[in-house]
C-alpha positions as CSV (number, residue, x, y, z in Angstrom):
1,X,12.4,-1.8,25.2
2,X,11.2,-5.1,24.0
3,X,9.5,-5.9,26.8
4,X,7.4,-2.5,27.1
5,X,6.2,-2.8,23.6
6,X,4.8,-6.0,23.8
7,X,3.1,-4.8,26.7
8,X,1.7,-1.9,24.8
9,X,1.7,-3.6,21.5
10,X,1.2,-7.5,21.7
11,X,1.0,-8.5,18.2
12,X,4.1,-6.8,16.7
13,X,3.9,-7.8,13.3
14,X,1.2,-8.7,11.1
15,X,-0.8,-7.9,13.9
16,X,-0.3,-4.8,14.9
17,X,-2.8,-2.6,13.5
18,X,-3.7,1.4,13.4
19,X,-7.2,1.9,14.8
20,X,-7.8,5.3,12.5
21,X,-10.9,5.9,14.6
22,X,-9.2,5.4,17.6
23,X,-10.1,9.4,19.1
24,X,-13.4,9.1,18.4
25,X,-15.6,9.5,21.9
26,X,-17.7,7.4,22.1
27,X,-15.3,5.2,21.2
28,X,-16.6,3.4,17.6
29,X,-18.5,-0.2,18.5
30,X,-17.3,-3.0,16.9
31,X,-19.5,-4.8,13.4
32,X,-22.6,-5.9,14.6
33,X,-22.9,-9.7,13.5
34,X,-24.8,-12.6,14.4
35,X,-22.5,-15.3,15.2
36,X,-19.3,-17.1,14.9
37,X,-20.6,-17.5,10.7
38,X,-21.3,-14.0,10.6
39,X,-18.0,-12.9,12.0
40,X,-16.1,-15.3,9.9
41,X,-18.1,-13.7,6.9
42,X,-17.1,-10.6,8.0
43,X,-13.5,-11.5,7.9
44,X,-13.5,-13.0,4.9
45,X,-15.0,-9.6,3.2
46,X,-12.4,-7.6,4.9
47,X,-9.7,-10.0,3.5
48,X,-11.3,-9.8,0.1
49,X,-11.5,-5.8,-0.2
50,X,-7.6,-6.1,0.9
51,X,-7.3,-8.7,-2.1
52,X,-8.5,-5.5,-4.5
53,X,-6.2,-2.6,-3.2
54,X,-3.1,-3.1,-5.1
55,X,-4.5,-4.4,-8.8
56,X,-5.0,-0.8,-10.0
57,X,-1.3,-0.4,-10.0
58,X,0.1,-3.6,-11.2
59,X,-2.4,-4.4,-13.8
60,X,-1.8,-0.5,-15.3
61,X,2.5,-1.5,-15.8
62,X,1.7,-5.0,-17.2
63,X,0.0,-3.7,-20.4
64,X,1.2,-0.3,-20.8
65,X,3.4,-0.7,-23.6
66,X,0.0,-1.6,-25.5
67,X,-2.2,1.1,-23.5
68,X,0.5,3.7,-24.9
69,X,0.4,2.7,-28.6
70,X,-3.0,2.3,-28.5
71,X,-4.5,4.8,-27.2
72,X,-1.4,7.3,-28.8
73,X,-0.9,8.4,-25.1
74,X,1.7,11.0,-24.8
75,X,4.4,10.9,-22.3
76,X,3.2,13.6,-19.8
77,X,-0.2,11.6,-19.8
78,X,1.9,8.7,-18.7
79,X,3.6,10.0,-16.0
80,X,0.4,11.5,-14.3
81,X,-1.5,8.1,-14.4
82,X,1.1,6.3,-12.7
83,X,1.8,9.1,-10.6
84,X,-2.1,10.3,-9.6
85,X,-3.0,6.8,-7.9
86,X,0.1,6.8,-5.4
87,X,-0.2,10.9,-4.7
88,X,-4.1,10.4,-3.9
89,X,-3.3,7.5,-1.3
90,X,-2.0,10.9,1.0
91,X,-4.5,13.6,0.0
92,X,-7.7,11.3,0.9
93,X,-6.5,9.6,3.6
94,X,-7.0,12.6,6.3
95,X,-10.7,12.3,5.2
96,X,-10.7,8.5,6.5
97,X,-11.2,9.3,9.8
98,X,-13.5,12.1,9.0
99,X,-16.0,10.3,7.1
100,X,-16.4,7.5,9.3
101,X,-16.7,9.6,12.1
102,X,-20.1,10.8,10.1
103,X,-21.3,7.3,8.4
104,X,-19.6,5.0,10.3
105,X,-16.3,3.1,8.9
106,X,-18.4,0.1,7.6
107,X,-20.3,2.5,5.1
108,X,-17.4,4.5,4.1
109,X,-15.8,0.6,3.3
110,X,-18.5,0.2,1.6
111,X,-18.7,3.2,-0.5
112,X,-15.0,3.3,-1.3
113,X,-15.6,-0.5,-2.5
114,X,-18.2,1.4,-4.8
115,X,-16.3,4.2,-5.9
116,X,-13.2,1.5,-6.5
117,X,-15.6,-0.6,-8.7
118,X,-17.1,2.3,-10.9
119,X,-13.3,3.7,-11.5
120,X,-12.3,0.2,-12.6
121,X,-15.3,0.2,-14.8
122,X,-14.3,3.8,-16.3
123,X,-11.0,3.4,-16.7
124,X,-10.5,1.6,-20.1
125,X,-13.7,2.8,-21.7
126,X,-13.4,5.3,-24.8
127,X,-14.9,9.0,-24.5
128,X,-16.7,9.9,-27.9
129,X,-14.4,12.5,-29.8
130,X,-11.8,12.0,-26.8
131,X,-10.6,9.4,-26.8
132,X,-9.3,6.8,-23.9
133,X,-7.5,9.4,-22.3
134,X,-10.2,11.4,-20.1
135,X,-11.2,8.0,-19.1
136,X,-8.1,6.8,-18.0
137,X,-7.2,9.7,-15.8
138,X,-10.8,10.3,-13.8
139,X,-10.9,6.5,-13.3
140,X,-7.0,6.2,-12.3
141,X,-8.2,9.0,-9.8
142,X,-11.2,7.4,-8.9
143,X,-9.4,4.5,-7.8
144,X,-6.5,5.9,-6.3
145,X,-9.0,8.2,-4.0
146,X,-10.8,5.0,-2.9
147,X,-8.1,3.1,-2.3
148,X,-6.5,5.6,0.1
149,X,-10.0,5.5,2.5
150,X,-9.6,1.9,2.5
151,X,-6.0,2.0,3.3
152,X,-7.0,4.0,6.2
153,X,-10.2,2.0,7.9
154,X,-9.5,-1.1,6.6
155,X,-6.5,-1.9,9.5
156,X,-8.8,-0.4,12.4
157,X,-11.9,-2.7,11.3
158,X,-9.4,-5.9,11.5
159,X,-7.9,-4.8,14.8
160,X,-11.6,-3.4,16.2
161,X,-13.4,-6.6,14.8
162,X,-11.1,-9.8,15.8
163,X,-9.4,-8.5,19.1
164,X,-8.4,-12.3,19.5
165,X,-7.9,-13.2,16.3
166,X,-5.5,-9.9,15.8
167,X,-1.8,-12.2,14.7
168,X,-3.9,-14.2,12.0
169,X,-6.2,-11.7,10.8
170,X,-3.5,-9.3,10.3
171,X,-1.7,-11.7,9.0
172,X,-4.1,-12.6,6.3
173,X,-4.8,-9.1,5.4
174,X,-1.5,-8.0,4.9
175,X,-1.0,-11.3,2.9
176,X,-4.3,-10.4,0.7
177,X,-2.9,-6.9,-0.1
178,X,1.0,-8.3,-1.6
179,X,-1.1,-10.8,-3.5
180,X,-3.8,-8.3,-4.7
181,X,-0.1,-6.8,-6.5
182,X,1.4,-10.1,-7.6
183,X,-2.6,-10.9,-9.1
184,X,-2.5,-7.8,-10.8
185,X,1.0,-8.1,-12.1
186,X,0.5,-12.1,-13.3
187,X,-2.6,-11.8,-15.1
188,X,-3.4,-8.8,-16.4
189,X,-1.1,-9.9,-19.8
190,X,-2.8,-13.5,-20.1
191,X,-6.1,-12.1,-20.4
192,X,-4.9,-9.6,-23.0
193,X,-3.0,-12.4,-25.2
194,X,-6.4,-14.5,-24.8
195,X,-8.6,-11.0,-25.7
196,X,-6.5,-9.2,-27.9
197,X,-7.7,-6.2,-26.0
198,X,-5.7,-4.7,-23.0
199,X,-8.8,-2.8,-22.3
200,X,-10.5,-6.4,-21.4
201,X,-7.2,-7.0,-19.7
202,X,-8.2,-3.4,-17.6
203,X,-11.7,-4.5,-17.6
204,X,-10.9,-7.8,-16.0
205,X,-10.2,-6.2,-12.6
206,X,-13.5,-4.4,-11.9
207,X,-15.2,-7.9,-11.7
208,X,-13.6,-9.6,-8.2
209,X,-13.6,-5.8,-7.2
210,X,-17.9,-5.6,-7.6
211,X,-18.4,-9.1,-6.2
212,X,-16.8,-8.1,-3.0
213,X,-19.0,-4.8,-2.9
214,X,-21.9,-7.2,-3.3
215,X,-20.6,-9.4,-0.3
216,X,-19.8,-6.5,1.8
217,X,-23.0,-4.6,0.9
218,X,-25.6,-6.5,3.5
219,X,-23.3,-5.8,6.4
220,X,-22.4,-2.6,5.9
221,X,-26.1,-1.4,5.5
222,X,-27.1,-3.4,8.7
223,X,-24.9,-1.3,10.8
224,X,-26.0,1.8,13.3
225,X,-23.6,4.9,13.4
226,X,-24.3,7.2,16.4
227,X,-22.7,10.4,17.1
228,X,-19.2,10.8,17.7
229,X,-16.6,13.7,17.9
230,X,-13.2,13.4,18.0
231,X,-10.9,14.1,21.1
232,X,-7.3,14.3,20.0
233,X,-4.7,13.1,22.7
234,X,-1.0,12.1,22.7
235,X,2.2,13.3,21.4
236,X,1.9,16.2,18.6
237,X,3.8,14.0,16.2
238,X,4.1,16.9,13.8
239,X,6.5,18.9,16.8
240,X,8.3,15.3,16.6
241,X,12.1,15.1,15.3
242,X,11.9,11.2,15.8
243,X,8.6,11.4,14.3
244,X,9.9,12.9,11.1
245,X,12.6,10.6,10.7
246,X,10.2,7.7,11.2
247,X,7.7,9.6,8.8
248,X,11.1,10.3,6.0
249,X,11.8,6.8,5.7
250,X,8.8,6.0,4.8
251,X,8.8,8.6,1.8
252,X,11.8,6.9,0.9
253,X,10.1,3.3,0.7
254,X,6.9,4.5,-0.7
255,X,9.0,6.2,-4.0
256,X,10.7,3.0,-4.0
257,X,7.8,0.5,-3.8
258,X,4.9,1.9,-5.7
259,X,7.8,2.8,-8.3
260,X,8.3,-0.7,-8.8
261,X,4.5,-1.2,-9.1
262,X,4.2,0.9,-11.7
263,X,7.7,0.6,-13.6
264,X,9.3,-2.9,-13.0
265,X,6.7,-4.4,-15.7
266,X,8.0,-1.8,-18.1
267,X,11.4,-2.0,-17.2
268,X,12.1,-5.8,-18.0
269,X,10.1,-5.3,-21.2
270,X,12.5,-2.5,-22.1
271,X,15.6,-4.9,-21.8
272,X,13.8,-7.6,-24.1
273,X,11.8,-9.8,-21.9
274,X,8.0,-10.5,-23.2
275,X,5.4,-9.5,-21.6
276,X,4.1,-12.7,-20.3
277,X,7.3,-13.4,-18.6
278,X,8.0,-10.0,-17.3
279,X,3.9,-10.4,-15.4
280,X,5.7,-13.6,-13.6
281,X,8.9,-12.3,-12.7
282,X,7.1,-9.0,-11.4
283,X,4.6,-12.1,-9.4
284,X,7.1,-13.5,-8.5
285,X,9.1,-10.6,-6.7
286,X,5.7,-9.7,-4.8
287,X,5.5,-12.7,-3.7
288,X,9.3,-12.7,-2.0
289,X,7.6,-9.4,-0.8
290,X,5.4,-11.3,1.0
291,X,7.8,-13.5,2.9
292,X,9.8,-10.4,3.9
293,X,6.8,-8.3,5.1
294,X,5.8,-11.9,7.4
295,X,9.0,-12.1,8.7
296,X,11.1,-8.7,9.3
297,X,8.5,-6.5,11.9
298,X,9.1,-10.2,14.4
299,X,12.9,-10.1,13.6
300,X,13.0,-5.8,14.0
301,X,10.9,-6.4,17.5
302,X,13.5,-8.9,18.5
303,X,16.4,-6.1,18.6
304,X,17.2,-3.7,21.0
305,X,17.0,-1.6,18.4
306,X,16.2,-1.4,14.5
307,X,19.2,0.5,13.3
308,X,20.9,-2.7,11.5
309,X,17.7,-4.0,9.6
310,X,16.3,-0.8,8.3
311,X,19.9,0.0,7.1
312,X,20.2,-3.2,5.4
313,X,16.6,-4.0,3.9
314,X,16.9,0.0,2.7
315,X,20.0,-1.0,0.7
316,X,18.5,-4.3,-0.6
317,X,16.1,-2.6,-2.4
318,X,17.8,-0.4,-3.9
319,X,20.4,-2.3,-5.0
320,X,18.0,-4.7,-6.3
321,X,15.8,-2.0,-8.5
322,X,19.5,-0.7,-9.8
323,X,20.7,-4.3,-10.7
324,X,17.1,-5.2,-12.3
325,X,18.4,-2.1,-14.6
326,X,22.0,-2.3,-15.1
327,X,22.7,-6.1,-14.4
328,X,23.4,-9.4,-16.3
329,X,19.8,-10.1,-17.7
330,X,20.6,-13.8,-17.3
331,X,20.3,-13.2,-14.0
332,X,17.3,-11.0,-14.1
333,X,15.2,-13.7,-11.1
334,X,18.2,-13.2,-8.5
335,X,17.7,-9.1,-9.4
336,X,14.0,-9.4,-9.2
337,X,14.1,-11.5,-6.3
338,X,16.6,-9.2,-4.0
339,X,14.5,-6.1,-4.9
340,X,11.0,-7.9,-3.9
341,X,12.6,-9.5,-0.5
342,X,13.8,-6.4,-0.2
343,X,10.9,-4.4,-0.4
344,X,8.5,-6.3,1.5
345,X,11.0,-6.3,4.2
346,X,11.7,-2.8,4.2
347,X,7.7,-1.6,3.6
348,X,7.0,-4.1,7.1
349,X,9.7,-2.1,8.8
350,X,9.0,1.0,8.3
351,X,5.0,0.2,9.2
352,X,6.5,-1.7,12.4
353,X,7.9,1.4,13.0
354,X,4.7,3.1,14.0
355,X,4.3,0.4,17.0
356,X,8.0,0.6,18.0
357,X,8.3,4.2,18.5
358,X,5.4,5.3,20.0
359,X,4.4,4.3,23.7
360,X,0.2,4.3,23.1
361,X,-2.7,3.6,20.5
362,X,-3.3,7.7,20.2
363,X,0.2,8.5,19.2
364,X,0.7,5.8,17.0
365,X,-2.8,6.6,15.0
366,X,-1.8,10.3,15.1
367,X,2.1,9.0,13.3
368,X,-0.1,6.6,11.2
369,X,-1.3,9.5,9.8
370,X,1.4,12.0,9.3
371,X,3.2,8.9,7.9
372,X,0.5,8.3,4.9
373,X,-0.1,11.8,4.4
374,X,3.4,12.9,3.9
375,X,4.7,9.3,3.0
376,X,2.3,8.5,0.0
377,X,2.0,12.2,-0.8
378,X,5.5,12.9,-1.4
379,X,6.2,8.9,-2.6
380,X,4.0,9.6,-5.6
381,X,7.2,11.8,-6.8
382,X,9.5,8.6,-7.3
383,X,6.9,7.3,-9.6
384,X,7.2,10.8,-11.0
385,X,11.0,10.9,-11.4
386,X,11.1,7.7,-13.0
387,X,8.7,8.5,-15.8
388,X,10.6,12.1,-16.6
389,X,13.8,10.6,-16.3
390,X,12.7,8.0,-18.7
391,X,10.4,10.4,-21.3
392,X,14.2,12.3,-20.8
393,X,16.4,10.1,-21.6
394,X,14.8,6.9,-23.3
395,X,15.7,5.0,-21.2
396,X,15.5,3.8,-17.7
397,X,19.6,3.7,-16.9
398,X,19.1,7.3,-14.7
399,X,16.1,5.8,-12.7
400,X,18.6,3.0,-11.7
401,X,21.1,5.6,-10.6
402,X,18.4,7.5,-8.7
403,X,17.2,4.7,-6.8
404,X,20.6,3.5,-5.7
405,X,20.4,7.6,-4.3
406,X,17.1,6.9,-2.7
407,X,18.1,3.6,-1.6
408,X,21.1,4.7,0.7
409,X,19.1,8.1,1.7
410,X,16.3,5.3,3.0
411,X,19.6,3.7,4.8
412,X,20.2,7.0,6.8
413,X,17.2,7.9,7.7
414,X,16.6,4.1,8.8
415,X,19.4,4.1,10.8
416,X,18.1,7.3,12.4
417,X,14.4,5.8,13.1
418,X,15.8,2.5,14.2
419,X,17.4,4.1,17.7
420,X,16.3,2.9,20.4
421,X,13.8,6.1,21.2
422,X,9.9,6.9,21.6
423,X,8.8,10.0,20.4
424,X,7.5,12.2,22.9
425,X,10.8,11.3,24.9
């Protein structure tokens, strides 16, 4: 098996990256640029929009405590805005393809940069006689719709873009999107000790966000967009039992890792620690995230198959968001640190996934999709649990309990998408 997906898939890894516009005829033409500086340019942008995909979530958990007194949120309003973000990531992504298909991908980039930026902007700000609230929620929304374009065209420009340069480009890209979560997570409380004001702290974000649209804004205009329609070929994933499996462990990862965006901040401040500390240890864990979404897709494509190391990342993080909960809070690093290595492995896998199981580019954009529709769409829900278990309760102890469920239900279906199998037969 090894051998046939490198031959299919030569960059297993960082590298291997979901063309979204991959059934378009003609097929899409790569950024026009004028050189080697241009290119590089180019690359840089792309690495700097993935630097601003994450800070939405991480910045919201590191000052919520404050966001809630404040602005005398109540708890369903809560729930929705961490919720909203992660369950907009699946409705908008089918359009991805869609709109680029009509303005070409560069422009819809470029836009969704724009749309990113103005939601950043409106998020904190204060609606006469309304408060903060209506705010909040049409700028969470805002950003969570942009985001999800983004998350779509942003892997086919890489992989369309720097053909040659596909292992450190990927690389760098996947890099920039963990530390656009650890950034968000680390800073977002020193700027509101230094302000005072967690809506400067919210403020803060929609700054590198608009200097990137700025960057990105003279190549994206440049570009020419001819006509193209789309011609859909490969496996019908959707008639896929391997494909579902594949597509079900990645709900089970997405409740688990965008829960921890938008609860892990909260969580350790719950069990005493300050808010400064609790940004680190949340940085810190993204950054052990990192390291396991470098190093797990080249140690999954090594196996014959991937039923071991999706069963055992799987359990890692849940055990690790259950012991950040229930155990010793002395040892609350070692807890941290599990549940971010973890993560980032188990998040790598279950993208490596898409390249292991299919045998071409057509039926692994066509997964792609089903698997951020259906995975981001129905993740959104552990965010959701989380935050009614807690408004339940008072506390987080039954959010521990569910993700040690979620956890070993990410085991079994691992175990079932790691077999040695392509879908389509």
């Amino acid at each position: 098996m090894r051998n046939e997906v490198r031959q299919s898939f030569p960059d297993v890894g960082p590298g291997s990256l979901v063309d979204a516009e991959v059934d378009e005829v003609p097929s899409a033409e790569p950024t026009r640029v004028g050189g080697r500086r241009a290119l590089a340019y180019l690359g840089l942008c792309l690495v700097l929009i993935g630097l601003n995909l994450r800070t939405v979530f991480s910045s919201f958990s590191a000052v919520l405590p404050e966001i809630t007194s404040d602005a005398s949120l109540p708890g369903w309003a809560v729930v929705v805005l961490t919720t909203v973000p992660v369950t907009l990531l699946g409705v908008f992504a089918p359009l991805a393809p869609v709109l680029a298909r009509r303005f070409g991908a560069e422009r819809v980039l470029l836009g969704a940069m724009a749309v990113l930026t103005a939601g950043l902007l409106l998020r904190p700000a204060a609606v006469p006689g309304g408060g903060h609230l209506p705010a909040l929620l049409a700028g969470t929304a805002a950003c969570g719709a942009a985001i999800a374009l983004c998350n779509v065209l942003l892997p086919g420009l890489v992989k369309r873009d720097f053909p040659h340069r596909l292992g450190l480009m990927g690389g760098l890209y996947t890099t920039a999107i963990c530390a656009s979560a650890a950034l968000g997570a680390g800073f977002t409380y020193p700027v509101f000790s230094a302000t005072g004001q967690w809506t400067s702290a919210l403020w803060f974000w929609a700054v590198p966000a608009a200097v990137v649209l700025l960057l990105f804004l003279p190549v994206a205009v440049r570009q020419r967009h001819g006509q193209h329609k789309a011609v859909h070929s490969g496996v019908n994933v959707w008639r896929s039992a391997m494909a579902w499996q594949v597509t079900l462990f990645m709900v089970l990862q997405a409740m688990m890792s965008f829960s921890v965006f938008a609860w892990l901040a909260p969580i350790l401040r719950e069990r005493g620690v300050d808010g400064g500390t609790a940004g680190l240890i949340v940085s810190a864990s993204i950054v052990l995230q990192m390291l396991g979404s470098l190093f797990a897709p080249a140690l999954a494509a090594r196996f014959r198959d991937q039923r071991a190391i999706n069963t055992v990342v799987a359990l890692m993080t849940g055990g690790g968001f259950a012991l950040s909960i229930f155990g010793p809070l002395e040892l609350i690093w070692v807890w941290t640190g599990l549940l971010g290595l973890g993560q980032g492995s188990l998040t790598a896998v279950a993208l490596t996934m898409i390249m292991l199981r299919t045998r071409d580019g057509h039926t692994a954009a066509h997964l792609s999709g089903m698997m951020q529709g259906v995975g981001y769409g129905v993740g959104s829900t552990g965010t959701l649990m989380v935050g009614q278990l807690h408004q339940a309760t008072g506390s987080f102890a039954a959010a521990g309990v569910l993700f040690l469920a979620v956890g070993s239900a990410a085991a079994v279906f691992g175990y079932r998408a790691g077999r040695n199998r392509y879908i389509g037969g």
